Amino acid sequence: AQASEKISFETASFKSDVDRDIPVTSKTNYNRYALVIGNEDYASRNGNINKAINVDYAQQDALVYAQYLQSAFGVPSANIRILTNATMGEMMGGISWLENNTRAYGSESELYFYYSGHGLPDESNRTPFLIPVDISGEKPELGISLPILYESLTKNPSKKITVVLDACFSGGARNQELLAKKGIRVQPKSGSIPGNMVVLSSSSGNQSSAVYQEKQHGFLTYFLLKGIQTKGVGINYGSLFELVQREVDIEASKKGMQQQPQILTGIELGESWKNWTIE
């Protein structure tokens, strides 16, 4: 399947403070490739369901995150594929595009995968899935499982892989659950992370992942971008991710909920990932 047409960065609304004044690196990193997905509008593809199941600001999350990749991370615009409201075919096409570029560039390539949208577990085995907009919440197993995603990203040798998931996988949601059986919570299964991959996920266990309405972003995305904006180019992953975990936990607590971002890494990395830098 072909990925959807290129989305212009200028589509972003710039209504949040993190949407402007993005740090700029002096480097252009031609070895870096990124796939950025923002799945917001599920109601249009799933008839007779309330628009409340849509994921508020997921498209904005993706568009602004892509701008940070270009400006702060130095990823060339030609090396960034953006998908909004992506179907299963489009998401698989995007993953294949990323995988193929890794193969072509070789072991010095660095990959970035970002997803904002619904995530759900398979109730029978608790495997977490990313949910394309054309997949029903009753059939999460028709989506893209995280183990399959990780397998695809590590199929070819690469230098570094960064995955950011602004989605929960327990059955919770920013607004209303995609599942018809409202209120379900399943502790998703945590598998091992392969290779030299770091995964920053927006919540832990059976927690939901909330939206920061005032800032028009998911909590995780907002505080991740705010950390980069505030600390600037040169901040390392260890400091940045620790900041994100703390700020999301604090802000979620103010709103009477628990949301604690989770960091998962490949065993072979040890603590070395903490020294990876934004540049």
PDB file of C-alpha atoms in Angstrom:
ATOM      1  CA  ALA A   1       0.000   0.000   0.000  1.00  0.00           C
ATOM      2  CA  GLN A   2       1.089   3.538  -0.614  1.00  0.00           C
ATOM      3  CA  ALA A   3       1.454   6.018   2.231  1.00  0.00           C
ATOM      4  CA  SER A   4      -0.812   9.062   2.030  1.00  0.00           C
ATOM      5  CA  GLU A   5       0.315  12.222   0.323  1.00  0.00           C
ATOM      6  CA  LYS A   6       2.894  14.407   2.024  1.00  0.00           C
ATOM      7  CA  ILE A   7       1.364  16.693   4.648  1.00  0.00           C
ATOM      8  CA  SER A   8       2.757  20.217   4.815  1.00  0.00           C
ATOM      9  CA  PHE A   9       4.218  21.271   8.138  1.00  0.00           C
ATOM     10  CA  GLU A  10       2.356  24.553   7.711  1.00  0.00           C
ATOM     11  CA  THR A  11      -0.920  22.714   8.413  1.00  0.00           C
ATOM     12  CA  ALA A  12      -0.175  22.964  12.145  1.00  0.00           C
ATOM     13  CA  SER A  13      -2.207  25.637  13.929  1.00  0.00           C
ATOM     14  CA  PHE A  14       0.569  27.093  16.133  1.00  0.00           C
ATOM     15  CA  LYS A  15      -1.885  27.648  19.002  1.00  0.00           C
ATOM     16  CA  SER A  16       0.350  26.200  21.705  1.00  0.00           C
ATOM     17  CA  ASP A  17       3.522  27.727  23.102  1.00  0.00           C
ATOM     18  CA  VAL A  18       5.542  24.687  21.986  1.00  0.00           C
ATOM     19  CA  ASP A  19       4.395  25.143  18.390  1.00  0.00           C
ATOM     20  CA  ARG A  20       6.642  28.199  18.054  1.00  0.00           C
ATOM     21  CA  ASP A  21      10.248  29.097  18.866  1.00  0.00           C
ATOM     22  CA  ILE A  22      11.533  25.628  18.004  1.00  0.00           C
ATOM     23  CA  PRO A  23      15.280  25.194  18.600  1.00  0.00           C
ATOM     24  CA  VAL A  24      17.384  24.882  15.465  1.00  0.00           C
ATOM     25  CA  THR A  25      20.447  22.693  15.093  1.00  0.00           C
ATOM     26  CA  SER A  26      23.306  23.661  12.828  1.00  0.00           C
ATOM     27  CA  LYS A  27      23.566  20.078  11.568  1.00  0.00           C
ATOM     28  CA  THR A  28      21.774  18.305   8.757  1.00  0.00           C
ATOM     29  CA  ASN A  29      21.718  14.577   9.527  1.00  0.00           C
ATOM     30  CA  TYR A  30      21.174  12.773   6.246  1.00  0.00           C
ATOM     31  CA  ASN A  31      21.410   9.403   8.004  1.00  0.00           C
ATOM     32  CA  ARG A  32      18.198  10.062   9.959  1.00  0.00           C
ATOM     33  CA  TYR A  33      14.748   8.911   8.814  1.00  0.00           C
ATOM     34  CA  ALA A  34      11.416   9.443  10.522  1.00  0.00           C
ATOM     35  CA  LEU A  35       7.860   8.152  10.283  1.00  0.00           C
ATOM     36  CA  VAL A  36       5.344  10.343  12.114  1.00  0.00           C
ATOM     37  CA  ILE A  37       1.687   9.277  12.508  1.00  0.00           C
ATOM     38  CA  GLY A  38      -1.220  11.241  13.992  1.00  0.00           C
ATOM     39  CA  ASN A  39      -4.502   9.313  14.038  1.00  0.00           C
ATOM     40  CA  GLU A  40      -7.247  11.644  15.213  1.00  0.00           C
ATOM     41  CA  ASP A  41     -10.457  11.055  13.238  1.00  0.00           C
ATOM     42  CA  TYR A  42     -11.797   7.551  13.886  1.00  0.00           C
ATOM     43  CA  ALA A  43     -15.490   8.446  13.738  1.00  0.00           C
ATOM     44  CA  SER A  44     -15.467   9.106   9.986  1.00  0.00           C
ATOM     45  CA  ARG A  45     -14.211   5.577   9.297  1.00  0.00           C
ATOM     46  CA  ASN A  46     -16.351   3.798  11.894  1.00  0.00           C
ATOM     47  CA  GLY A  47     -20.016   4.463  11.188  1.00  0.00           C
ATOM     48  CA  ASN A  48     -22.662   5.121  13.833  1.00  0.00           C
ATOM     49  CA  ILE A  49     -20.233   6.005  16.608  1.00  0.00           C
ATOM     50  CA  ASN A  50     -19.811   9.216  18.532  1.00  0.00           C
ATOM     51  CA  LYS A  51     -17.149  11.717  17.540  1.00  0.00           C
ATOM     52  CA  ALA A  52     -16.050  11.627  21.182  1.00  0.00           C
ATOM     53  CA  ILE A  53     -13.955   8.569  20.307  1.00  0.00           C
ATOM     54  CA  ASN A  54     -11.678  10.793  18.224  1.00  0.00           C
ATOM     55  CA  VAL A  55      -8.225  11.511  19.652  1.00  0.00           C
ATOM     56  CA  ASP A  56      -8.101  15.252  20.276  1.00  0.00           C
ATOM     57  CA  TYR A  57      -5.093  17.011  18.722  1.00  0.00           C
ATOM     58  CA  ALA A  58      -3.377  13.828  17.515  1.00  0.00           C
ATOM     59  CA  GLN A  59      -2.872  15.404  14.104  1.00  0.00           C
ATOM     60  CA  GLN A  60      -1.438  18.536  15.724  1.00  0.00           C
ATOM     61  CA  ASP A  61       0.853  16.325  17.818  1.00  0.00           C
ATOM     62  CA  ALA A  62       2.244  14.709  14.692  1.00  0.00           C
ATOM     63  CA  LEU A  63       2.691  17.845  12.613  1.00  0.00           C
ATOM     64  CA  VAL A  64       4.497  19.778  15.326  1.00  0.00           C
ATOM     65  CA  TYR A  65       6.635  16.789  16.330  1.00  0.00           C
ATOM     66  CA  ALA A  66       7.719  16.510  12.699  1.00  0.00           C
ATOM     67  CA  GLN A  67       8.785  20.149  12.783  1.00  0.00           C
ATOM     68  CA  TYR A  68      10.948  19.449  15.820  1.00  0.00           C
ATOM     69  CA  LEU A  69      12.518  16.510  14.009  1.00  0.00           C
ATOM     70  CA  GLN A  70      13.451  18.766  11.125  1.00  0.00           C
ATOM     71  CA  SER A  71      14.565  21.809  13.141  1.00  0.00           C
ATOM     72  CA  ALA A  72      16.036  20.417  16.382  1.00  0.00           C
ATOM     73  CA  PHE A  73      17.075  16.921  15.267  1.00  0.00           C
ATOM     74  CA  GLY A  74      18.296  17.987  11.836  1.00  0.00           C
ATOM     75  CA  VAL A  75      16.293  15.373   9.909  1.00  0.00           C
ATOM     76  CA  PRO A  76      15.968  16.516   6.267  1.00  0.00           C
ATOM     77  CA  SER A  77      12.362  17.113   5.223  1.00  0.00           C
ATOM     78  CA  ALA A  78      12.756  14.534   2.451  1.00  0.00           C
ATOM     79  CA  ASN A  79      13.593  11.959   5.141  1.00  0.00           C
ATOM     80  CA  ILE A  80      10.373  12.550   7.097  1.00  0.00           C
ATOM     81  CA  ARG A  81       7.127  10.776   6.190  1.00  0.00           C
ATOM     82  CA  ILE A  82       4.004  12.196   7.879  1.00  0.00           C
ATOM     83  CA  LEU A  83       0.694  10.304   7.964  1.00  0.00           C
ATOM     84  CA  THR A  84      -2.491  11.731   9.442  1.00  0.00           C
ATOM     85  CA  ASN A  85      -5.693   9.714   9.965  1.00  0.00           C
ATOM     86  CA  ALA A  86      -3.877   6.759   8.479  1.00  0.00           C
ATOM     87  CA  THR A  87      -5.479   3.495   7.429  1.00  0.00           C
ATOM     88  CA  MET A  88      -3.923   0.097   8.006  1.00  0.00           C
ATOM     89  CA  GLY A  89      -2.527   0.049   4.470  1.00  0.00           C
ATOM     90  CA  GLU A  90      -1.047   3.520   4.835  1.00  0.00           C
ATOM     91  CA  MET A  91       0.580   2.717   8.167  1.00  0.00           C
ATOM     92  CA  MET A  92       2.080  -0.505   6.828  1.00  0.00           C
ATOM     93  CA  GLY A  93       3.284   1.392   3.762  1.00  0.00           C
ATOM     94  CA  GLY A  94       4.948   3.969   5.996  1.00  0.00           C
ATOM     95  CA  ILE A  95       6.674   1.319   8.089  1.00  0.00           C
ATOM     96  CA  SER A  96       7.903  -0.392   4.904  1.00  0.00           C
ATOM     97  CA  TRP A  97       9.224   2.964   3.664  1.00  0.00           C
ATOM     98  CA  LEU A  98      11.184   3.438   6.893  1.00  0.00           C
ATOM     99  CA  GLU A  99      12.467  -0.132   6.804  1.00  0.00           C
ATOM    100  CA  ASN A 100      13.576   0.196   3.179  1.00  0.00           C
ATOM    101  CA  ASN A 101      15.465   3.438   3.817  1.00  0.00           C
ATOM    102  CA  THR A 102      17.311   1.760   6.683  1.00  0.00           C
ATOM    103  CA  ARG A 103      18.316  -1.072   4.382  1.00  0.00           C
ATOM    104  CA  ALA A 104      19.485   1.339   1.685  1.00  0.00           C
ATOM    105  CA  TYR A 105      21.463   3.705   3.928  1.00  0.00           C
ATOM    106  CA  GLY A 106      23.052   1.010   6.068  1.00  0.00           C
ATOM    107  CA  SER A 107      24.090   0.505   9.649  1.00  0.00           C
ATOM    108  CA  GLU A 108      24.786   4.210  10.358  1.00  0.00           C
ATOM    109  CA  SER A 109      21.119   5.098   9.835  1.00  0.00           C
ATOM    110  CA  GLU A 110      19.110   6.468  12.761  1.00  0.00           C
ATOM    111  CA  LEU A 111      15.339   5.924  12.937  1.00  0.00           C
ATOM    112  CA  TYR A 112      12.542   7.885  14.563  1.00  0.00           C
ATOM    113  CA  PHE A 113       9.019   6.522  14.891  1.00  0.00           C
ATOM    114  CA  TYR A 114       6.271   8.661  16.422  1.00  0.00           C
ATOM    115  CA  TYR A 115       2.621   7.745  16.965  1.00  0.00           C
ATOM    116  CA  SER A 116      -0.280   9.692  18.472  1.00  0.00           C
ATOM    117  CA  GLY A 117      -3.669   7.967  18.397  1.00  0.00           C
ATOM    118  CA  HIS A 118      -5.589   5.043  19.826  1.00  0.00           C
ATOM    119  CA  GLY A 119      -3.829   2.000  21.187  1.00  0.00           C
ATOM    120  CA  LEU A 120      -5.618  -1.114  22.414  1.00  0.00           C
ATOM    121  CA  PRO A 121      -4.725  -4.527  23.828  1.00  0.00           C
ATOM    122  CA  ASP A 122      -5.858  -7.868  22.529  1.00  0.00           C
ATOM    123  CA  GLU A 123      -7.952  -9.056  25.474  1.00  0.00           C
ATOM    124  CA  SER A 124      -7.027 -12.710  24.925  1.00  0.00           C
ATOM    125  CA  ASN A 125      -3.240 -12.326  25.152  1.00  0.00           C
ATOM    126  CA  ARG A 126      -2.775  -8.663  26.190  1.00  0.00           C
ATOM    127  CA  THR A 127      -0.599  -7.837  23.170  1.00  0.00           C
ATOM    128  CA  PRO A 128      -0.680  -4.048  22.561  1.00  0.00           C
ATOM    129  CA  PHE A 129      -1.741  -2.750  19.144  1.00  0.00           C
ATOM    130  CA  LEU A 130      -1.634   0.573  17.313  1.00  0.00           C
ATOM    131  CA  ILE A 131      -5.071   1.194  15.826  1.00  0.00           C
ATOM    132  CA  PRO A 132      -5.412   2.600  12.281  1.00  0.00           C
ATOM    133  CA  VAL A 133      -8.489   4.762  11.675  1.00  0.00           C
ATOM    134  CA  ASP A 134     -10.185   2.062   9.575  1.00  0.00           C
ATOM    135  CA  ILE A 135      -9.931  -0.647  12.254  1.00  0.00           C
ATOM    136  CA  SER A 136     -12.717  -1.217  14.762  1.00  0.00           C
ATOM    137  CA  GLY A 137     -11.962  -1.108  18.455  1.00  0.00           C
ATOM    138  CA  GLU A 138     -13.648  -4.500  18.701  1.00  0.00           C
ATOM    139  CA  LYS A 139     -10.886  -6.029  16.539  1.00  0.00           C
ATOM    140  CA  PRO A 140      -7.578  -4.582  17.783  1.00  0.00           C
ATOM    141  CA  GLU A 141      -5.762  -7.664  16.499  1.00  0.00           C
ATOM    142  CA  LEU A 142      -6.320  -6.308  12.968  1.00  0.00           C
ATOM    143  CA  GLY A 143      -4.102  -3.339  13.819  1.00  0.00           C
ATOM    144  CA  ILE A 144      -0.320  -3.220  14.136  1.00  0.00           C
ATOM    145  CA  SER A 145       1.096  -5.008  17.148  1.00  0.00           C
ATOM    146  CA  LEU A 146       4.014  -3.392  18.940  1.00  0.00           C
ATOM    147  CA  PRO A 147       6.125  -6.577  18.687  1.00  0.00           C
ATOM    148  CA  ILE A 148       5.655  -6.588  14.893  1.00  0.00           C
ATOM    149  CA  LEU A 149       6.468  -2.873  14.718  1.00  0.00           C
ATOM    150  CA  TYR A 150       9.661  -3.364  16.730  1.00  0.00           C
ATOM    151  CA  GLU A 151      10.620  -6.329  14.573  1.00  0.00           C
ATOM    152  CA  SER A 152      10.209  -4.239  11.431  1.00  0.00           C
ATOM    153  CA  LEU A 153      12.260  -1.341  12.798  1.00  0.00           C
ATOM    154  CA  THR A 154      15.133  -3.658  13.737  1.00  0.00           C
ATOM    155  CA  LYS A 155      15.024  -5.839  10.625  1.00  0.00           C
ATOM    156  CA  ASN A 156      18.026  -4.030   9.159  1.00  0.00           C
ATOM    157  CA  PRO A 157      21.092  -2.913  11.161  1.00  0.00           C
ATOM    158  CA  SER A 158      20.949   0.709  12.329  1.00  0.00           C
ATOM    159  CA  LYS A 159      22.794   2.938  14.780  1.00  0.00           C
ATOM    160  CA  LYS A 160      19.919   4.220  16.920  1.00  0.00           C
ATOM    161  CA  ILE A 161      16.144   3.826  17.047  1.00  0.00           C
ATOM    162  CA  THR A 162      13.839   6.182  18.962  1.00  0.00           C
ATOM    163  CA  VAL A 163      10.135   5.338  19.365  1.00  0.00           C
ATOM    164  CA  VAL A 164       7.644   7.756  20.954  1.00  0.00           C
ATOM    165  CA  LEU A 165       4.102   6.509  21.603  1.00  0.00           C
ATOM    166  CA  ASP A 166       1.518   9.055  22.775  1.00  0.00           C
ATOM    167  CA  ALA A 167      -1.138   6.385  23.246  1.00  0.00           C
ATOM    168  CA  CYS A 168      -2.156   4.071  26.027  1.00  0.00           C
ATOM    169  CA  PHE A 169      -2.720   0.367  25.469  1.00  0.00           C
ATOM    170  CA  SER A 170      -5.058  -0.462  28.344  1.00  0.00           C
ATOM    171  CA  GLY A 171      -8.374   0.453  26.705  1.00  0.00           C
ATOM    172  CA  GLY A 172      -8.383   3.982  28.077  1.00  0.00           C
ATOM    173  CA  ALA A 173      -8.354   7.050  25.848  1.00  0.00           C
ATOM    174  CA  ARG A 174      -7.976  10.825  25.725  1.00  0.00           C
ATOM    175  CA  ASN A 175     -11.716  11.295  25.428  1.00  0.00           C
ATOM    176  CA  GLN A 176     -13.873   8.218  25.031  1.00  0.00           C
ATOM    177  CA  GLU A 177     -12.719   4.650  24.586  1.00  0.00           C
ATOM    178  CA  LEU A 178     -12.700   3.244  21.075  1.00  0.00           C
ATOM    179  CA  LEU A 179     -14.145   0.045  22.509  1.00  0.00           C
ATOM    180  CA  ALA A 180     -17.904  -0.295  22.737  1.00  0.00           C
ATOM    181  CA  LYS A 181     -17.407  -1.853  26.192  1.00  0.00           C
ATOM    182  CA  LYS A 182     -16.639   1.411  27.942  1.00  0.00           C
ATOM    183  CA  GLY A 183     -14.514   1.387  31.044  1.00  0.00           C
ATOM    184  CA  ILE A 184     -12.505  -1.732  30.201  1.00  0.00           C
ATOM    185  CA  ARG A 185      -8.918  -1.716  31.425  1.00  0.00           C
ATOM    186  CA  VAL A 186      -6.428  -4.414  30.515  1.00  0.00           C
ATOM    187  CA  GLN A 187      -2.806  -4.456  31.648  1.00  0.00           C
ATOM    188  CA  PRO A 188      -0.989  -4.742  28.307  1.00  0.00           C
ATOM    189  CA  LYS A 189       1.788  -7.285  28.048  1.00  0.00           C
ATOM    190  CA  SER A 190       5.285  -5.821  28.166  1.00  0.00           C
ATOM    191  CA  GLY A 191       7.608  -7.614  25.795  1.00  0.00           C
ATOM    192  CA  SER A 192      11.360  -7.184  25.535  1.00  0.00           C
ATOM    193  CA  ILE A 193      12.684  -4.334  23.430  1.00  0.00           C
ATOM    194  CA  PRO A 194      15.005  -5.548  20.659  1.00  0.00           C
ATOM    195  CA  GLY A 195      18.297  -4.113  19.541  1.00  0.00           C
ATOM    196  CA  ASN A 196      19.418  -0.542  20.095  1.00  0.00           C
ATOM    197  CA  MET A 197      15.917   0.849  20.560  1.00  0.00           C
ATOM    198  CA  VAL A 198      14.562   3.308  23.121  1.00  0.00           C
ATOM    199  CA  VAL A 199      10.782   3.538  23.594  1.00  0.00           C
ATOM    200  CA  LEU A 200       9.099   6.428  25.402  1.00  0.00           C
ATOM    201  CA  SER A 201       5.449   5.531  26.046  1.00  0.00           C
ATOM    202  CA  SER A 202       2.897   7.988  27.429  1.00  0.00           C
ATOM    203  CA  SER A 203       1.580   5.855  30.304  1.00  0.00           C
ATOM    204  CA  SER A 204       2.212   2.706  32.321  1.00  0.00           C
ATOM    205  CA  GLY A 205       0.175  -0.421  33.052  1.00  0.00           C
ATOM    206  CA  ASN A 206      -3.566   0.135  32.868  1.00  0.00           C
ATOM    207  CA  GLN A 207      -3.380   3.944  32.979  1.00  0.00           C
ATOM    208  CA  SER A 208      -4.990   6.201  30.376  1.00  0.00           C
ATOM    209  CA  SER A 209      -3.124   8.821  28.373  1.00  0.00           C
ATOM    210  CA  ALA A 210      -4.689  12.248  28.668  1.00  0.00           C
ATOM    211  CA  VAL A 211      -4.892  15.346  26.515  1.00  0.00           C
ATOM    212  CA  TYR A 212      -3.644  18.729  27.719  1.00  0.00           C
ATOM    213  CA  GLN A 213      -6.619  20.714  26.451  1.00  0.00           C
ATOM    214  CA  GLU A 214      -5.138  24.104  27.282  1.00  0.00           C
ATOM    215  CA  LYS A 215      -2.043  23.332  25.204  1.00  0.00           C
ATOM    216  CA  GLN A 216      -3.823  21.365  22.439  1.00  0.00           C
ATOM    217  CA  HIS A 217      -1.475  18.383  22.629  1.00  0.00           C
ATOM    218  CA  GLY A 218      -1.292  15.035  24.380  1.00  0.00           C
ATOM    219  CA  PHE A 219       0.443  15.305  27.756  1.00  0.00           C
ATOM    220  CA  LEU A 220       3.447  13.285  26.642  1.00  0.00           C
ATOM    221  CA  THR A 221       3.921  15.180  23.390  1.00  0.00           C
ATOM    222  CA  TYR A 222       3.532  18.583  25.021  1.00  0.00           C
ATOM    223  CA  PHE A 223       6.086  18.011  27.766  1.00  0.00           C
ATOM    224  CA  LEU A 224       8.509  16.269  25.410  1.00  0.00           C
ATOM    225  CA  LEU A 225       8.424  19.248  23.050  1.00  0.00           C
ATOM    226  CA  LYS A 226       8.511  21.711  25.960  1.00  0.00           C
ATOM    227  CA  GLY A 227      11.631  20.034  27.311  1.00  0.00           C
ATOM    228  CA  ILE A 228      13.390  20.322  23.951  1.00  0.00           C
ATOM    229  CA  GLN A 229      12.208  23.920  23.522  1.00  0.00           C
ATOM    230  CA  THR A 230      13.335  24.947  27.007  1.00  0.00           C
ATOM    231  CA  LYS A 231      16.638  23.072  27.227  1.00  0.00           C
ATOM    232  CA  GLY A 232      17.536  23.496  23.572  1.00  0.00           C
ATOM    233  CA  VAL A 233      19.703  21.526  21.193  1.00  0.00           C
ATOM    234  CA  GLY A 234      22.268  19.443  23.069  1.00  0.00           C
ATOM    235  CA  ILE A 235      20.029  18.061  25.818  1.00  0.00           C
ATOM    236  CA  ASN A 236      20.560  14.337  26.323  1.00  0.00           C
ATOM    237  CA  TYR A 237      17.845  11.690  26.388  1.00  0.00           C
ATOM    238  CA  GLY A 238      18.427  10.848  30.038  1.00  0.00           C
ATOM    239  CA  SER A 239      17.745  14.390  31.246  1.00  0.00           C
ATOM    240  CA  LEU A 240      14.932  14.992  28.764  1.00  0.00           C
ATOM    241  CA  PHE A 241      13.006  11.790  29.464  1.00  0.00           C
ATOM    242  CA  GLU A 242      13.364  12.224  33.225  1.00  0.00           C
ATOM    243  CA  LEU A 243      11.937  15.735  32.888  1.00  0.00           C
ATOM    244  CA  VAL A 244       9.031  14.436  30.785  1.00  0.00           C
ATOM    245  CA  GLN A 245       8.181  11.699  33.293  1.00  0.00           C
ATOM    246  CA  ARG A 246       8.144  14.168  36.172  1.00  0.00           C
ATOM    247  CA  GLU A 247       6.122  16.907  34.448  1.00  0.00           C
ATOM    248  CA  VAL A 248       3.472  14.556  33.014  1.00  0.00           C
ATOM    249  CA  ASP A 249       3.008  12.897  36.413  1.00  0.00           C
ATOM    250  CA  ILE A 250       2.623  16.282  38.140  1.00  0.00           C
ATOM    251  CA  GLU A 251       0.179  17.753  35.615  1.00  0.00           C
ATOM    252  CA  ALA A 252      -1.924  14.573  35.458  1.00  0.00           C
ATOM    253  CA  SER A 253      -2.132  14.530  39.261  1.00  0.00           C
ATOM    254  CA  LYS A 254      -3.515  18.082  39.217  1.00  0.00           C
ATOM    255  CA  LYS A 255      -6.333  16.781  37.033  1.00  0.00           C
ATOM    256  CA  GLY A 256      -7.096  13.923  39.401  1.00  0.00           C
ATOM    257  CA  MET A 257      -5.576  11.108  37.368  1.00  0.00           C
ATOM    258  CA  GLN A 258      -2.417   9.033  37.144  1.00  0.00           C
ATOM    259  CA  GLN A 259      -0.262   9.043  34.051  1.00  0.00           C
ATOM    260  CA  GLN A 260       3.350   7.980  34.380  1.00  0.00           C
ATOM    261  CA  PRO A 261       5.330   7.752  31.135  1.00  0.00           C
ATOM    262  CA  GLN A 262       7.395   4.619  30.721  1.00  0.00           C
ATOM    263  CA  ILE A 263      10.873   4.207  29.259  1.00  0.00           C
ATOM    264  CA  LEU A 264      11.826   0.844  27.745  1.00  0.00           C
ATOM    265  CA  THR A 265      15.184   0.067  26.165  1.00  0.00           C
ATOM    266  CA  GLY A 266      17.000  -2.705  24.394  1.00  0.00           C
ATOM    267  CA  ILE A 267      19.127  -4.785  26.759  1.00  0.00           C
ATOM    268  CA  GLU A 268      22.302  -4.257  24.762  1.00  0.00           C
ATOM    269  CA  LEU A 269      22.121  -0.483  25.278  1.00  0.00           C
ATOM    270  CA  GLY A 270      22.557  -0.549  29.032  1.00  0.00           C
ATOM    271  CA  GLU A 271      22.639   3.078  30.193  1.00  0.00           C
ATOM    272  CA  SER A 272      24.313   4.402  27.033  1.00  0.00           C
ATOM    273  CA  TRP A 273      21.018   5.664  25.562  1.00  0.00           C
ATOM    274  CA  LYS A 274      20.915   8.364  28.243  1.00  0.00           C
ATOM    275  CA  ASN A 275      23.814  10.081  26.479  1.00  0.00           C
ATOM    276  CA  TRP A 276      22.067  10.271  23.111  1.00  0.00           C
ATOM    277  CA  THR A 277      21.541  13.949  22.366  1.00  0.00           C
ATOM    278  CA  ILE A 278      19.129  16.205  20.507  1.00  0.00           C
ATOM    279  CA  GLU A 279      21.280  17.777  17.788  1.00  0.00           C
TER     280      GLU A 279
END
